[in-house]
Tab-separated table of C-alpha atoms in Angstrom:
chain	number	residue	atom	x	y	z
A	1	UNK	CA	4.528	6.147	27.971
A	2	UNK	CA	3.266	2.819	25.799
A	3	UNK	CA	7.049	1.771	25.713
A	4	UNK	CA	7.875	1.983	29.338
A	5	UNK	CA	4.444	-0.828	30.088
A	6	UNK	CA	5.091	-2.630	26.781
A	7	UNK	CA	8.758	-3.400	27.842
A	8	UNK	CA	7.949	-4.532	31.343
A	9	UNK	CA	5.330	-7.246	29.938
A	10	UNK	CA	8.200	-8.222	27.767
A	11	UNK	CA	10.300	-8.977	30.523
A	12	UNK	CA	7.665	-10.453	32.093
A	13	UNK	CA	7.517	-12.825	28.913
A	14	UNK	CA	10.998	-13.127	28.427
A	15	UNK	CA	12.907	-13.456	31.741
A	16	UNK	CA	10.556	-13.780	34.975
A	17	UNK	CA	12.608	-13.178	37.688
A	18	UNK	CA	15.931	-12.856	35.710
A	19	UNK	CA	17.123	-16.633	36.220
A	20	UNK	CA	16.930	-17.239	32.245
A	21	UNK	CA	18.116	-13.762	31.192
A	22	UNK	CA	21.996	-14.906	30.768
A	23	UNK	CA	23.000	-17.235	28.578
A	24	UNK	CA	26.970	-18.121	28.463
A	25	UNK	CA	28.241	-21.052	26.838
A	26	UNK	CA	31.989	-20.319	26.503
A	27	UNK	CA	33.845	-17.510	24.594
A	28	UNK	CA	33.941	-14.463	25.334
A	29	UNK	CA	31.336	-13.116	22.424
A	30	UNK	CA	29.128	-16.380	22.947
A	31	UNK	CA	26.683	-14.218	26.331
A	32	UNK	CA	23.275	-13.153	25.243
A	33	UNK	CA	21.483	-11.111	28.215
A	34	UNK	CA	18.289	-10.160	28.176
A	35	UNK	CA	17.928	-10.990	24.572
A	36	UNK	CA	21.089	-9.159	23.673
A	37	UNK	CA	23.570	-11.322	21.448
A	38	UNK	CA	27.343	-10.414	22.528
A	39	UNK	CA	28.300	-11.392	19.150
A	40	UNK	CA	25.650	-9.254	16.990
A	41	UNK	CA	25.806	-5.916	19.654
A	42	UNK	CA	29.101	-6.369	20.543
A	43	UNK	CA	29.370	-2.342	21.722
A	44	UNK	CA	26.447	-2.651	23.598
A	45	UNK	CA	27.557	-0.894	27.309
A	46	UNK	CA	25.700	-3.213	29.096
A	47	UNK	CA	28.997	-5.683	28.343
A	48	UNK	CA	31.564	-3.506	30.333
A	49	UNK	CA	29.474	-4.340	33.480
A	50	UNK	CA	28.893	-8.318	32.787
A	51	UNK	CA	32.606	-8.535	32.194
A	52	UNK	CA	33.611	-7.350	35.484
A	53	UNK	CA	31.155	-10.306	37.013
A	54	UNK	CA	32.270	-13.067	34.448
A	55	UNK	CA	35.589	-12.420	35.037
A	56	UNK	CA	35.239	-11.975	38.970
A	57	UNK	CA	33.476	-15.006	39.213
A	58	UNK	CA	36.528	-17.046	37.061
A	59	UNK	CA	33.856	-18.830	34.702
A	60	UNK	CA	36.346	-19.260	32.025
A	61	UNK	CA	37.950	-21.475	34.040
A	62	UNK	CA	34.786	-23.561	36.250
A	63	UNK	CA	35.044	-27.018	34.451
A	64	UNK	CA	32.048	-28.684	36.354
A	65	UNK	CA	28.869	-28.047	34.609
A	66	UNK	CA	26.721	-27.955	37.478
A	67	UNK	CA	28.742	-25.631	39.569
A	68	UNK	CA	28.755	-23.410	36.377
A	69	UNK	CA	24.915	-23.755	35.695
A	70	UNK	CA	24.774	-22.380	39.451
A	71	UNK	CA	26.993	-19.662	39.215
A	72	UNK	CA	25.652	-18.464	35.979
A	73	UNK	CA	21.753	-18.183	37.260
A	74	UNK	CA	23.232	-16.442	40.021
A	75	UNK	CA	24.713	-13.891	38.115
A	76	UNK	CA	21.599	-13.874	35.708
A	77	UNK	CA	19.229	-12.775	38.344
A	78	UNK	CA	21.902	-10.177	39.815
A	79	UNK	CA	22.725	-8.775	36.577
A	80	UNK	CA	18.618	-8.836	35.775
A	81	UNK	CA	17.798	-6.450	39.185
A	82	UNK	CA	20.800	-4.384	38.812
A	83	UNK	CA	19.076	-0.948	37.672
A	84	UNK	CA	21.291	0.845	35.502
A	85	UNK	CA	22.188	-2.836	33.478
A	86	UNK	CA	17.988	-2.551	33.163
A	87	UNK	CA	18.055	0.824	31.918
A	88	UNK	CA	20.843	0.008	28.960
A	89	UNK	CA	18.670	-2.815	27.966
A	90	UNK	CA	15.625	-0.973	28.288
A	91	UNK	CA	17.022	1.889	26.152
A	92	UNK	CA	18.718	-0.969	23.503
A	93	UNK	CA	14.867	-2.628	22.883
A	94	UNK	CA	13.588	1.172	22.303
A	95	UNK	CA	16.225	2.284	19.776
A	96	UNK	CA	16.464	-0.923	17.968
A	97	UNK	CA	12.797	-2.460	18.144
A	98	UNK	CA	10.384	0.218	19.244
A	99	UNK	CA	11.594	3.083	17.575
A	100	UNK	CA	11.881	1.063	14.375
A	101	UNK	CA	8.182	0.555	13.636
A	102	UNK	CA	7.323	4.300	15.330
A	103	UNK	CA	5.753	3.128	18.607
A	104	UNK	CA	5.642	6.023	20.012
A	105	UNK	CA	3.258	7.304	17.287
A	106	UNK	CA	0.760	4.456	17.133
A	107	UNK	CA	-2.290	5.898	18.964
A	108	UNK	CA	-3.008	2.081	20.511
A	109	UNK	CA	-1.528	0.731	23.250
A	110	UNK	CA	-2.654	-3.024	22.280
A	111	UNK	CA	-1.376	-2.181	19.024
A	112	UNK	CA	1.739	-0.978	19.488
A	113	UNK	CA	2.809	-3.554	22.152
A	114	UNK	CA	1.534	-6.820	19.934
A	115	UNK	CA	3.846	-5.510	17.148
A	116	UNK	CA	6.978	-4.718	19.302
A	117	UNK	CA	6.461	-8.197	21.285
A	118	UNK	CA	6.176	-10.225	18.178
A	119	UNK	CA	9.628	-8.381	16.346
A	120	UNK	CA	12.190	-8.823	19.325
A	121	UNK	CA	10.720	-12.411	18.558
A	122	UNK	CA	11.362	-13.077	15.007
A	123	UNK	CA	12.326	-9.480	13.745
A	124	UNK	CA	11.267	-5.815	13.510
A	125	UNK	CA	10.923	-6.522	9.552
A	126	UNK	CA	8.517	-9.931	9.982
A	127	UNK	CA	6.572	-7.721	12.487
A	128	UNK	CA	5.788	-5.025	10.896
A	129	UNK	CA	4.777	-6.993	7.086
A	130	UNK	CA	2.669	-8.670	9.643
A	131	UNK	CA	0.954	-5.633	10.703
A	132	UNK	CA	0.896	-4.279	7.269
A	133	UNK	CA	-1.035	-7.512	6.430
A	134	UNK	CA	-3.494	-6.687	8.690
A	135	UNK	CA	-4.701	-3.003	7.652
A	136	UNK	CA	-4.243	-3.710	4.362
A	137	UNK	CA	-0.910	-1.632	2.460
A	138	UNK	CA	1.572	-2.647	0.922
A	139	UNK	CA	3.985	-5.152	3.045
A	140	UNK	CA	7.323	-3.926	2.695
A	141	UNK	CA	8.457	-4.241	6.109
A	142	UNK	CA	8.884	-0.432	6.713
A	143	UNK	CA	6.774	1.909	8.562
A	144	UNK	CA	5.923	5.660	6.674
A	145	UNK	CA	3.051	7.449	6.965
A	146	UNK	CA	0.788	5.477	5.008
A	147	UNK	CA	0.839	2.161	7.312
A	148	UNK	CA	0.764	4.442	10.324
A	149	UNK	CA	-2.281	6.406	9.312
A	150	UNK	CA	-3.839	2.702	8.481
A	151	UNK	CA	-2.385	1.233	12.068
A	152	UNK	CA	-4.254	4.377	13.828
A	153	UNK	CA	-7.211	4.177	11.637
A	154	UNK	CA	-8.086	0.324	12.113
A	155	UNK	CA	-10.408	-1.132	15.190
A	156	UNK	CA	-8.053	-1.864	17.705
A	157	UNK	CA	-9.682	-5.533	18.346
A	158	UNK	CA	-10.018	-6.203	14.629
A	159	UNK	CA	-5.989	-5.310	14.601
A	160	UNK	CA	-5.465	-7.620	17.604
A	161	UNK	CA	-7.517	-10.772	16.547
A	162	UNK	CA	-6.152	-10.967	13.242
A	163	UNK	CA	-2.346	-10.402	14.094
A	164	UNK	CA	-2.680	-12.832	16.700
A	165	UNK	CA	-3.902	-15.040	14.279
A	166	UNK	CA	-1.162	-14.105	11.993
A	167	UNK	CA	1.396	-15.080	14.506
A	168	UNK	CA	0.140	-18.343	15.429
A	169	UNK	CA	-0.302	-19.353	11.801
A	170	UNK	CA	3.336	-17.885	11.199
A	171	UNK	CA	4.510	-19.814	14.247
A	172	UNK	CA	3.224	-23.220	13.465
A	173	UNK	CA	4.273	-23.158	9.891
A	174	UNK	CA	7.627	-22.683	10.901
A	175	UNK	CA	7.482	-25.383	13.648
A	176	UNK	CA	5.971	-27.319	10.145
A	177	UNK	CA	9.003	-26.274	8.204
A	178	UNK	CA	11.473	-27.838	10.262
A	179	UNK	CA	10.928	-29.772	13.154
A	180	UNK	CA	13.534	-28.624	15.532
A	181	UNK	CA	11.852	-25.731	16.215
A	182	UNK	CA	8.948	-28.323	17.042
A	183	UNK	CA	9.614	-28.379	20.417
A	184	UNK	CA	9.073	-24.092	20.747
A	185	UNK	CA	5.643	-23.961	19.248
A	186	UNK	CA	3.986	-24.301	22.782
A	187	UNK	CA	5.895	-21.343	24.054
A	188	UNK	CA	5.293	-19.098	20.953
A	189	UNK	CA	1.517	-19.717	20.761
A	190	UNK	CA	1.420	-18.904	24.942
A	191	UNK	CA	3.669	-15.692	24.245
A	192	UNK	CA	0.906	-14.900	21.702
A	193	UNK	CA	-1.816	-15.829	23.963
A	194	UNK	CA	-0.172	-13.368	26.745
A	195	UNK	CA	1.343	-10.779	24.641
């Protein structure tokens, strides 16, 4: 299935080797993993498990930050090979990204995975006006049947030069637009490069 590869490059992208795929500042709700804000998916199931660890390992309560920062990648990498927390967050990027733009009935791999890549970035809505950019309907940030007939019926390299393009140009104008997010625009265009 086009999902099943499309996720793994994103992890690939995202976390390599799980020691950036928790993030845990302080509260309880302030943990993303794996992309996953605690505070905006709060009944995500994946949480019940990461509890148990945060709680075992007493990080409310480590004061020194490097201790912490040691801790914490540990857990990220356990938490990123532990199979059924993979699963949850597999299943979490198909209902909520994937699903959202019809993945599973784009005929094009390339396609398909350039769109879903670029929305967990900056949004299933941005994404998918991108997309709609590119074959030419109406951009309304919602896939029906006429931008999927037009996402099948386009060249597959036509789609994938020009959305690539699209993102970069969309990346560096928002690196333009403010410049804390300056220091990103590398990143972004090599996600685009690799994506």
């Amino acid at each position: 299935m086009n999902f099943d590869i499309s996720f793994e490059r994103l992890m690939k992208l995202e976390f390599s080797g799980g020691k950036n795929a928790l993030h845990w500042n302080s509260g309880e709700k302030d943990v993303t993993f794996m992309g996953i804000y605690r505070y905006a998916q709060p009944r995500w199931s994946g949480w019940v498990e990461i509890d148990k660890y945060l709680k075992m390992y007493n990080l409310y309560n480590i004061k020194e930050a490097k201790l912490k920062k040691e801790v914490l990648q540990d857990l990220s990498v356990k938490f990123y090979q532990n199979s059924e927390l993979r699963e949850q967050v597999k299943a979490f990027y198909k209902r909520e990204f994937w699903d959202k733009f019809w993945g599973d009935k784009i005929f094009n791999f390339d396609i398909a995975n350039l769109i879903f890549i670029f929305g967990v970035n900056v949004g299933m809505k941005t994404a998918i006006k991108k997309a709609q950019e590119v074959v030419g309907v109406e951009n309304d940030g919602i896939v029906g049947n006429i931008t999927l007939k037009a996402l099948n019926g386009i060249s597959p390299l036509k789609f994938v030069q020009e959305y690539k393009r699209l993102q970069n140009a969309y990346y560096t104008q928002l690196a333009k637009a403010n410049s804390k997010y300056e220091r990103f625009l590398q990143g972004w265009l090599n996600r685009v490069k690799n994506s």
